[in-house]
Amino acid sequence: MTLSCPLPLPTYDDVVAAAGRIAGHAHRTPVISSRTVNEEFGAQVFFKCENLQRMGAFKFRGAFNALARFDAAQRKAGVVAFSSGNHAQGIALAARELGIPATIVMPKDAPAAKVAATQGYGATVVFYDRYTQDREQITRELAERNGLTQIPPYDHADVLAGQGTAAKELFEEVGELDAFFVCLGGGGLLSGSALATRALSPRCKLYGVEPEAGNDGQQSFRTGSIVHIDTPKTIADGAQTQHLGQITFPIIRRDVDDILTVSDAQLVDAMRFLAERMKLVVEPTGCLGFAAARAMRDQLKGQRVGVLISGGNVDLARLGALLAG
Ligand SMILES: *Cc1c(COP(=O)(O)O)cnc(C)c1O
């Protein structure tokens, strides 16, 4: 697939508008720093803690921004979304707050905590088999049959503009940075962060970080066209995407400096460090940025570094098993 995006791409103005819509609904999450990390890096490291966002991940930002723009007919009919977890919860919670019915298409093997939370927010959950069934087709059919509006997890202008508000808050709080590490799945978080970075800290090196087993983003970035892969086997379940989006990719290609990868073992090390030393419960996907920053800390000496911690939704039993394993 080549780079063809007929629509005008969203801009930083859309991130600013999103920030206005989510104000009072999403948390302005804390920015945390650690003396131990700063000493280990010989740098100043700022963690933007979206694991402390409502429903436990940044996804609430994009979901709320998208649903807040529904017209009266869309609100009445409802929203449908597919997701392996956090997007589902984000849509479910935002929909409940806005009084919009929500239907979520989820894989049968999604983490139990994520399924329970989605149902707990009042959404109707429809299950599918991620290895044999096409979730996009199932979602499309539900949308057509019931007149629902589909909100995809990343390839949507309002979703990515909402995700960009976390980076906007970080730069507003700490000022310009030399380097910024952001987790990468389908690219909603990274492309929104890129719009905020280029507006607020234009010289900052911006890195997207994905799991080694699913480096479609890195391949796409380097070849210039969207590469599709099979569902990658990785503990980073929030980054098991098969390809970047038609809207996220051109922004990433234009505004991001490089795409890095980390192994599952590096993710477990990062999870352990964040839990033990910083008392932060972070899900495997949420550790991508920090794991990559640690791996290149020698190049970051003396710099001001941002790390986006994207989410904290992990079953405690699973966290224990990963740390013990
Ligand atoms: C969805 C998600 C990601 C990846 O976000 P994209 O917008 O798909 O790139 C990273 N971390 C967590 C915790 C997520 O839920």
Coordinates of C-alpha atoms and ligand atoms in Angstrom, one line a residue:
M1 CA 0.0 0.0 0.0
T2 CA 1.5 3.4 -0.9
L3 CA 1.2 6.7 0.8
S4 CA -2.1 8.1 -0.4
C5 CA -4.1 10.2 2.0
P6 CA -6.7 12.3 0.1
L7 CA -7.9 14.0 3.3
P8 CA -6.1 17.0 4.9
L9 CA -4.2 15.6 7.9
P10 CA -5.1 16.8 11.3
T11 CA -2.9 19.5 12.8
Y12 CA -1.8 20.8 16.2
D13 CA -5.0 23.1 16.2
D14 CA -7.0 19.8 16.4
V15 CA -5.0 18.8 19.5
V16 CA -5.7 22.2 21.1
A17 CA -9.4 21.8 20.3
A18 CA -9.4 18.3 21.7
A19 CA -7.7 19.5 24.9
G20 CA -10.7 22.0 25.3
R21 CA -13.2 19.2 24.9
I22 CA -11.6 16.7 27.3
A23 CA -10.9 19.3 30.0
G24 CA -12.8 18.4 33.2
H25 CA -13.4 14.8 31.9
A26 CA -9.9 13.4 31.4
H27 CA -7.3 13.7 34.2
R28 CA -4.3 16.0 33.7
T29 CA -2.0 13.2 34.7
P30 CA 1.1 13.8 36.8
V31 CA 4.7 14.1 35.4
I32 CA 7.0 12.1 37.7
S33 CA 10.8 12.1 37.9
S34 CA 13.1 9.8 39.8
R35 CA 16.5 10.6 41.3
T36 CA 17.5 7.0 40.7
V37 CA 16.6 7.2 37.0
N38 CA 18.3 10.6 36.6
E39 CA 21.5 9.2 38.1
E40 CA 21.3 6.0 36.1
F41 CA 20.9 8.1 32.9
G42 CA 23.1 11.1 33.8
A43 CA 20.1 13.0 32.3
Q44 CA 16.8 14.6 33.4
V45 CA 14.0 12.2 32.7
F46 CA 10.3 13.2 32.8
F47 CA 7.6 10.4 32.9
K48 CA 4.2 11.4 31.7
C49 CA 2.0 8.9 33.6
E50 CA -1.0 7.9 31.5
N51 CA -1.2 4.7 33.6
L52 CA -2.8 7.1 36.1
Q53 CA -5.4 8.3 33.5
R54 CA -9.0 7.4 33.9
M55 CA -9.6 3.8 32.9
G56 CA -5.9 3.3 33.2
A57 CA -4.6 4.5 29.8
F58 CA -4.3 7.5 27.4
K59 CA -7.1 5.9 25.3
F60 CA -9.8 7.8 27.2
R61 CA -8.5 11.1 25.7
G62 CA -9.0 10.1 22.0
A63 CA -12.3 8.2 22.7
F64 CA -13.8 11.1 24.6
N65 CA -12.7 13.6 21.9
A66 CA -14.3 11.5 19.1
L67 CA -17.6 10.9 20.9
A68 CA -17.9 14.5 22.0
R69 CA -18.1 15.4 18.3
F70 CA -21.1 13.1 17.6
D71 CA -24.3 14.8 16.4
A72 CA -27.7 14.1 18.0
A73 CA -28.5 11.2 15.7
Q74 CA -25.1 9.5 16.2
R75 CA -25.5 9.9 20.0
K76 CA -28.9 8.3 19.9
A77 CA -27.9 5.3 17.8
G78 CA -24.6 4.6 19.6
V79 CA -21.0 3.8 18.9
V80 CA -19.2 0.5 18.0
A81 CA -15.5 -0.2 18.3
F82 CA -13.1 -3.1 18.1
S83 CA -10.2 -3.4 20.5
S84 CA -8.0 -5.8 22.4
G85 CA -8.6 -3.8 25.5
N86 CA -7.8 -0.2 26.3
H87 CA -9.6 1.4 23.4
A88 CA -12.6 -0.6 24.4
Q89 CA -12.5 0.7 27.9
G90 CA -11.9 4.3 26.7
I91 CA -14.9 4.2 24.4
A92 CA -17.1 2.5 27.0
L93 CA -16.3 5.0 29.7
A94 CA -16.5 8.1 27.4
A95 CA -19.8 6.8 26.0
R96 CA -21.2 6.3 29.5
E97 CA -20.3 9.8 30.5
L98 CA -21.9 11.2 27.3
G99 CA -25.0 9.0 27.6
I100 CA -24.2 7.1 24.3
P101 CA -24.8 3.4 24.0
A102 CA -21.6 1.4 23.3
T103 CA -21.0 -2.0 21.6
I104 CA -17.4 -3.3 21.8
V105 CA -16.0 -6.1 19.6
M106 CA -13.2 -7.9 21.6
P107 CA -11.0 -11.0 21.1
K108 CA -12.0 -14.0 23.1
D109 CA -8.5 -14.1 24.7
A110 CA -8.4 -10.4 25.8
P111 CA -7.1 -9.9 29.3
A112 CA -9.9 -10.7 31.8
A113 CA -9.4 -7.4 33.7
K114 CA -10.0 -5.5 30.4
V115 CA -13.1 -7.4 29.5
A116 CA -14.6 -7.0 33.0
A117 CA -13.8 -3.3 33.0
T118 CA -15.4 -2.7 29.6
Q119 CA -18.6 -4.5 30.7
G120 CA -18.4 -2.6 34.0
Y121 CA -18.6 0.7 32.2
G122 CA -21.9 -0.5 30.7
A123 CA -20.8 -1.5 27.2
T124 CA -22.2 -4.6 25.3
V125 CA -19.3 -6.9 24.5
V126 CA -19.3 -9.1 21.3
F127 CA -16.4 -11.6 21.2
Y128 CA -14.4 -12.9 18.2
D129 CA -11.4 -15.2 17.6
R130 CA -8.4 -13.1 16.7
Y131 CA -6.6 -15.8 14.8
T132 CA -9.5 -16.9 12.6
Q133 CA -12.0 -14.0 12.3
D134 CA -11.8 -10.5 10.8
R135 CA -12.7 -8.0 13.5
E136 CA -12.9 -5.2 11.0
Q137 CA -15.6 -7.0 9.1
I138 CA -17.6 -8.0 12.2
T139 CA -17.5 -4.4 13.4
R140 CA -18.6 -3.0 10.0
E141 CA -21.5 -5.4 9.9
L142 CA -22.7 -4.4 13.3
A143 CA -22.4 -0.7 12.4
E144 CA -24.4 -1.2 9.2
R145 CA -27.1 -3.3 10.7
N146 CA -27.7 -1.1 13.7
G147 CA -26.8 2.4 12.4
L148 CA -23.9 2.7 14.8
T149 CA -20.9 5.0 14.3
Q150 CA -17.6 3.1 14.3
I151 CA -14.7 4.7 16.1
P152 CA -11.4 2.9 15.2
P153 CA -8.6 2.6 17.8
Y154 CA -6.1 4.8 16.1
D155 CA -6.8 5.7 12.4
H156 CA -9.2 8.6 13.0
A157 CA -8.4 12.3 13.1
D158 CA -10.4 13.0 16.4
V159 CA -8.9 10.0 18.1
L160 CA -5.3 10.9 17.3
A161 CA -5.9 14.5 18.1
G162 CA -7.2 13.5 21.6
Q163 CA -4.2 11.2 22.2
G164 CA -1.9 14.2 21.4
T165 CA -3.2 16.1 24.4
A166 CA -1.0 14.0 26.8
A167 CA 2.2 15.2 25.1
K168 CA 0.8 18.8 25.0
E169 CA 0.4 18.7 28.7
L170 CA 3.9 17.3 29.2
F171 CA 5.6 20.1 27.2
E172 CA 3.4 22.7 28.9
E173 CA 4.6 21.4 32.2
V174 CA 8.3 20.8 31.7
G175 CA 9.2 22.9 28.7
E176 CA 11.2 21.8 25.7
L177 CA 12.9 18.4 25.6
D178 CA 15.9 17.0 23.7
A179 CA 14.3 13.5 23.3
F180 CA 10.9 12.0 23.7
F181 CA 10.0 8.3 23.7
V182 CA 6.4 7.2 22.8
C183 CA 4.9 3.7 22.6
L184 CA 3.7 2.7 19.2
G185 CA 0.9 0.3 18.1
G186 CA -1.2 1.7 15.2
G187 CA 0.2 5.1 15.7
G188 CA -2.6 7.2 17.2
L189 CA -0.6 8.1 20.3
L190 CA 2.6 8.7 18.3
S191 CA 1.0 10.8 15.5
G192 CA -0.9 12.9 18.0
S193 CA 2.3 13.3 20.1
A194 CA 4.1 14.3 17.0
L195 CA 1.7 17.1 16.3
A196 CA 2.2 18.4 19.8
T197 CA 6.0 17.9 19.7
R198 CA 6.5 19.8 16.5
A199 CA 4.4 22.7 17.8
L200 CA 5.8 22.9 21.3
S201 CA 9.4 21.5 21.1
P202 CA 10.3 21.6 17.4
R203 CA 13.9 20.5 17.8
C204 CA 13.1 17.5 20.1
K205 CA 14.1 14.1 18.8
L206 CA 10.9 12.0 18.7
Y207 CA 11.1 8.2 18.8
G208 CA 8.3 5.7 18.4
V209 CA 8.9 2.4 20.1
E210 CA 7.3 -0.9 19.2
P211 CA 7.9 -4.6 20.2
E212 CA 10.6 -6.4 18.3
A213 CA 8.2 -9.1 17.2
G214 CA 5.9 -6.6 15.6
N215 CA 8.2 -4.1 13.9
D216 CA 5.8 -3.2 11.1
G217 CA 6.0 0.5 12.0
Q218 CA 9.8 0.5 11.8
Q219 CA 9.7 -1.3 8.4
S220 CA 7.0 1.2 7.2
F221 CA 8.9 4.2 8.4
R222 CA 12.1 3.1 6.7
T223 CA 10.5 1.9 3.4
G224 CA 8.0 4.7 3.0
S225 CA 4.9 2.6 2.6
I226 CA 2.6 0.8 5.1
V227 CA 3.9 -2.7 5.8
H228 CA 1.3 -5.3 7.0
I229 CA 2.3 -8.2 9.3
D230 CA 0.6 -11.1 11.0
T231 CA -0.6 -10.5 14.6
P232 CA 2.7 -10.4 16.5
K233 CA 3.4 -12.7 19.5
T234 CA 4.5 -10.3 22.2
I235 CA 3.6 -9.5 25.8
A236 CA 2.8 -6.0 24.7
D237 CA -0.8 -6.7 24.0
G238 CA -1.7 -3.1 23.3
A239 CA 0.8 -3.0 20.4
Q240 CA -0.2 -6.2 18.6
T241 CA -1.4 -4.1 15.6
Q242 CA -0.7 -5.4 12.1
H243 CA -0.2 -2.1 10.4
L244 CA -0.1 1.7 10.8
G245 CA -3.0 3.8 9.6
Q246 CA -3.7 5.9 6.5
I247 CA -3.8 9.0 8.7
T248 CA -1.3 8.1 11.3
F249 CA 1.5 6.9 8.9
P250 CA 1.9 10.2 6.9
I251 CA 2.2 12.2 10.2
I252 CA 4.7 9.7 11.6
R253 CA 6.7 9.7 8.5
R254 CA 6.8 13.5 8.4
D255 CA 7.3 14.3 12.1
V256 CA 9.0 11.4 13.8
D257 CA 12.8 11.0 13.9
D258 CA 13.0 7.2 14.1
I259 CA 11.1 4.0 15.2
L260 CA 12.9 1.8 17.7
T261 CA 12.1 -1.7 18.9
V262 CA 12.6 -3.5 22.3
S263 CA 12.4 -7.2 23.2
D264 CA 9.9 -8.7 25.6
A265 CA 12.7 -9.3 28.1
Q266 CA 13.6 -5.6 28.0
L267 CA 9.9 -4.8 28.7
V268 CA 9.9 -7.1 31.7
D269 CA 13.0 -5.5 33.1
A270 CA 11.4 -2.0 32.6
M271 CA 8.2 -3.2 34.3
R272 CA 10.2 -4.5 37.3
F273 CA 12.1 -1.3 37.6
L274 CA 9.0 0.9 37.4
A275 CA 7.2 -1.2 40.0
E276 CA 10.1 -1.6 42.4
R277 CA 11.8 1.7 42.2
M278 CA 9.0 4.1 41.2
K279 CA 5.9 2.3 42.6
L280 CA 4.2 2.5 39.2
V281 CA 2.1 -0.4 37.9
V282 CA 2.6 -0.3 34.2
E283 CA 1.4 -2.8 31.6
P284 CA 3.9 -4.3 29.2
T285 CA 2.9 -2.0 26.3
G286 CA 3.2 1.0 28.6
C287 CA 6.9 0.2 29.2
L288 CA 8.0 0.4 25.5
G289 CA 9.2 4.0 25.7
F290 CA 11.1 3.6 28.9
A291 CA 12.7 0.3 27.8
A292 CA 14.0 2.0 24.6
A293 CA 15.3 5.1 26.5
R294 CA 17.2 2.8 28.9
A295 CA 18.7 0.9 26.0
M296 CA 20.1 4.2 24.5
R297 CA 20.9 6.0 27.8
D298 CA 24.5 6.5 26.9
Q299 CA 23.4 8.8 24.0
L300 CA 21.1 10.8 26.3
K301 CA 23.7 12.0 28.8
G302 CA 23.1 15.6 29.9
Q303 CA 19.8 15.8 28.0
R304 CA 16.2 16.5 29.0
V305 CA 14.2 13.3 28.1
G306 CA 10.5 12.7 28.0
V307 CA 9.0 9.2 28.4
L308 CA 5.3 8.5 27.8
I309 CA 4.0 5.8 30.1
S310 CA 1.0 4.8 28.1
G311 CA -1.1 2.6 30.4
G312 CA -1.3 0.4 33.5
N313 CA -4.0 -2.2 32.8
V314 CA -2.4 -5.5 33.7
D315 CA -3.9 -8.3 35.8
L316 CA -1.8 -8.5 39.0
A317 CA -1.5 -12.3 38.6
R318 CA -0.1 -11.7 35.1
L319 CA 2.3 -9.0 36.4
G320 CA 3.5 -11.4 39.1
A321 CA 4.0 -14.2 36.6
L322 CA 5.9 -11.9 34.2
L323 CA 8.2 -10.6 36.9
A324 CA 8.8 -14.1 38.3
G325 CA 9.3 -15.8 34.9
Ligands
LIG1 C1 -3.3 1.4 22.5 C2 -2.1 1.5 23.3 C3 -0.8 1.7 22.8 C4 -0.6 2.0 21.3 O1 -1.3 3.1 20.9 P1 -1.5 3.4 19.3 O2 -2.3 4.6 19.2 O3 -2.3 2.2 18.7 O4 -0.2 3.4 18.7 C5 0.3 1.8 23.7 N1 0.1 1.6 25.0 C6 -1.1 1.3 25.5 C7 -1.2 1.1 27.0 C8 -2.2 1.2 24.7 O5 -3.4 0.9 25.3

